Amino acid sequence: MGSRRSALVPPRKALRLAAMVVAVLVAVAGAIGLVVGVGAGVGAALGGLTVVMVSLMEGPRRHAVALGLAVAALAALATVARDDAVVLGLLTAASVAVTLPVVIRYGPAAGTAPVVVAVAGTAAADIGPWAALVGVAASALLVPLVVAALGLARLPAAPVPRRVGVAYVAALAIGAGVAIAVGTALGLEHALWLVVALSAVLVPVRGETTSRARRRVTGTVVGTLAGAVLASFLPPWLAIALAVLAAVGGVAWSVAKDEVRGAAFTAAVIVLLAGAASPAGAWDAALQRIGLTVVGVAVAIALALLIARLERAHEGP
């Protein structure tokens, strides 16, 4: 019984830190949502997820703020480009490109950036550019400040070799940009979910062993698909509540250096929050959403295998 519990529940110290971090995210997103609107609140939550891990790591917190402000500007532009598939694809790709310095210095700590832009350019576009800018930017400013004011523990960074970081960012940028552009051009109502799945599943390889890579990918796939199913049939308030619980688990396992469980819980958070921004409301919409998630997962796995192959080829025998 104890071993089963330890397999599901993070260490107590990590759990306490995670609860405080998520409380900060909820408070900031809730306040922004009350003042600006629900869409901006969801944008603030996703924006907070984009910067929170960077805010917790050793290094200048201005890096987290700069990243969040860049994503906020791109999200605002995406609300205007909702009917232009090519421009929306370029903006989504750009949101990944701006994370490159962060990825190289801190590791894969900002994977939600393209989701923020895709949400703004599709499901939550009705909030308008001003609300999108304010929602994400306010979160990008407030989360690092509150984390600093509370004196939360600073975590060691997990740098990624430049060639691996560039390969990862390029793969995610191209994959997410093309996915949202094609989905928008085809008139897919839930094209956003291609980007959600790519963002959740694809992470830098960093020389992982085959067995560990398989476990990590399995964790993210399970978290993504489980979140997609739940978000498709649950009311938004319940999806958000589950996202909060999953966020505690994701941050806690990440703090505990368990990338497999951390990735799985974080994937579920991304999917649940995206679902709260755009409830499916009908079986056909839910099935389309789940189907697109499966397609996005398949593309992400293919890109991950390609990155791994390129890394092995670079290292040689």
mmCIF file with all atom_site columns, N, CA and C in Angstrom, residues 214-224 260 263-265 267:
data_model
loop_
_atom_site.group_PDB
_atom_site.id
_atom_site.type_symbol
_atom_site.label_atom_id
_atom_site.label_alt_id
_atom_site.label_comp_id
_atom_site.label_asym_id
_atom_site.label_entity_id
_atom_site.label_seq_id
_atom_site.pdbx_PDB_ins_code
_atom_site.Cartn_x
_atom_site.Cartn_y
_atom_site.Cartn_z
_atom_site.occupancy
_atom_site.B_iso_or_equiv
_atom_site.pdbx_formal_charge
_atom_site.auth_seq_id
_atom_site.auth_comp_id
_atom_site.auth_asym_id
_atom_site.auth_atom_id
_atom_site.pdbx_PDB_model_num
ATOM 1  N N  . ARG A 1 214 ? 10.994 6.129  -23.479 1.00 0.00 ? 214 ARG A N  1
ATOM 2  C CA . ARG A 1 214 ? 9.707  5.452  -23.697 1.00 0.00 ? 214 ARG A CA 1
ATOM 3  C C  . ARG A 1 214 ? 8.764  5.726  -22.531 1.00 0.00 ? 214 ARG A C  1
ATOM 4  N N  . ARG A 1 215 ? 9.288  5.684  -21.296 1.00 0.00 ? 215 ARG A N  1
ATOM 5  C CA . ARG A 1 215 ? 8.432  5.934  -20.135 1.00 0.00 ? 215 ARG A CA 1
ATOM 6  C C  . ARG A 1 215 ? 7.939  7.376  -20.119 1.00 0.00 ? 215 ARG A C  1
ATOM 7  N N  . ARG A 1 216 ? 8.832  8.320  -20.466 1.00 0.00 ? 216 ARG A N  1
ATOM 8  C CA . ARG A 1 216 ? 8.435  9.719  -20.458 1.00 0.00 ? 216 ARG A CA 1
ATOM 9  C C  . ARG A 1 216 ? 7.362  9.996  -21.504 1.00 0.00 ? 216 ARG A C  1
ATOM 10 N N  . VAL A 1 217 ? 7.579  9.497  -22.715 1.00 0.00 ? 217 VAL A N  1
ATOM 11 C CA . VAL A 1 217 ? 6.591  9.706  -23.776 1.00 0.00 ? 217 VAL A CA 1
ATOM 12 C C  . VAL A 1 217 ? 5.264  9.059  -23.405 1.00 0.00 ? 217 VAL A C  1
ATOM 13 N N  . THR A 1 218 ? 5.343  7.859  -22.813 1.00 0.00 ? 218 THR A N  1
ATOM 14 C CA . THR A 1 218 ? 4.111  7.195  -22.386 1.00 0.00 ? 218 THR A CA 1
ATOM 15 C C  . THR A 1 218 ? 3.370  8.044  -21.366 1.00 0.00 ? 218 THR A C  1
ATOM 16 N N  . GLY A 1 219 ? 4.106  8.620  -20.420 1.00 0.00 ? 219 GLY A N  1
ATOM 17 C CA . GLY A 1 219 ? 3.481  9.462  -19.409 1.00 0.00 ? 219 GLY A CA 1
ATOM 18 C C  . GLY A 1 219 ? 2.790  10.674 -20.008 1.00 0.00 ? 219 GLY A C  1
ATOM 19 N N  . THR A 1 220 ? 3.464  11.364 -20.927 1.00 0.00 ? 220 THR A N  1
ATOM 20 C CA . THR A 1 220 ? 2.859  12.550 -21.531 1.00 0.00 ? 220 THR A CA 1
ATOM 21 C C  . THR A 1 220 ? 1.669  12.183 -22.403 1.00 0.00 ? 220 THR A C  1
ATOM 22 N N  . VAL A 1 221 ? 1.757  11.067 -23.109 1.00 0.00 ? 221 VAL A N  1
ATOM 23 C CA . VAL A 1 221 ? 0.637  10.633 -23.955 1.00 0.00 ? 221 VAL A CA 1
ATOM 24 C C  . VAL A 1 221 ? -0.576 10.305 -23.096 1.00 0.00 ? 221 VAL A C  1
ATOM 25 N N  . VAL A 1 222 ? -0.340 9.561  -22.008 1.00 0.00 ? 222 VAL A N  1
ATOM 26 C CA . VAL A 1 222 ? -1.450 9.211  -21.118 1.00 0.00 ? 222 VAL A CA 1
ATOM 27 C C  . VAL A 1 222 ? -2.069 10.472 -20.514 1.00 0.00 ? 222 VAL A C  1
ATOM 28 N N  . GLY A 1 223 ? -1.217 11.393 -20.035 1.00 0.00 ? 223 GLY A N  1
ATOM 29 C CA . GLY A 1 223 ? -1.723 12.633 -19.458 1.00 0.00 ? 223 GLY A CA 1
ATOM 30 C C  . GLY A 1 223 ? -2.489 13.470 -20.466 1.00 0.00 ? 223 GLY A C  1
ATOM 31 N N  . THR A 1 224 ? -1.982 13.547 -21.692 1.00 0.00 ? 224 THR A N  1
ATOM 32 C CA . THR A 1 224 ? -2.640 14.330 -22.734 1.00 0.00 ? 224 THR A CA 1
ATOM 33 C C  . THR A 1 224 ? -3.998 13.747 -23.098 1.00 0.00 ? 224 THR A C  1
ATOM 34 N N  . VAL A 1 260 ? 9.122  11.927 -15.712 1.00 0.00 ? 260 VAL A N  1
ATOM 35 C CA . VAL A 1 260 ? 8.055  11.106 -16.284 1.00 0.00 ? 260 VAL A CA 1
ATOM 36 C C  . VAL A 1 260 ? 6.700  11.530 -15.724 1.00 0.00 ? 260 VAL A C  1
ATOM 37 N N  . ALA A 1 263 ? 5.909  15.309 -16.380 1.00 0.00 ? 263 ALA A N  1
ATOM 38 C CA . ALA A 1 263 ? 5.432  15.558 -17.744 1.00 0.00 ? 263 ALA A CA 1
ATOM 39 C C  . ALA A 1 263 ? 3.990  15.114 -17.916 1.00 0.00 ? 263 ALA A C  1
ATOM 40 N N  . ALA A 1 264 ? 3.630  13.984 -17.318 1.00 0.00 ? 264 ALA A N  1
ATOM 41 C CA . ALA A 1 264 ? 2.269  13.466 -17.455 1.00 0.00 ? 264 ALA A CA 1
ATOM 42 C C  . ALA A 1 264 ? 1.258  14.419 -16.829 1.00 0.00 ? 264 ALA A C  1
ATOM 43 N N  . PHE A 1 265 ? 1.530  14.871 -15.600 1.00 0.00 ? 265 PHE A N  1
ATOM 44 C CA . PHE A 1 265 ? 0.602  15.772 -14.928 1.00 0.00 ? 265 PHE A CA 1
ATOM 45 C C  . PHE A 1 265 ? 0.545  17.127 -15.627 1.00 0.00 ? 265 PHE A C  1
ATOM 46 N N  . ALA A 1 267 ? 1.081  17.736 -18.781 1.00 0.00 ? 267 ALA A N  1
ATOM 47 C CA . ALA A 1 267 ? 0.331  17.560 -20.023 1.00 0.00 ? 267 ALA A CA 1
ATOM 48 C C  . ALA A 1 267 ? -1.166 17.641 -19.761 1.00 0.00 ? 267 ALA A C  1
#
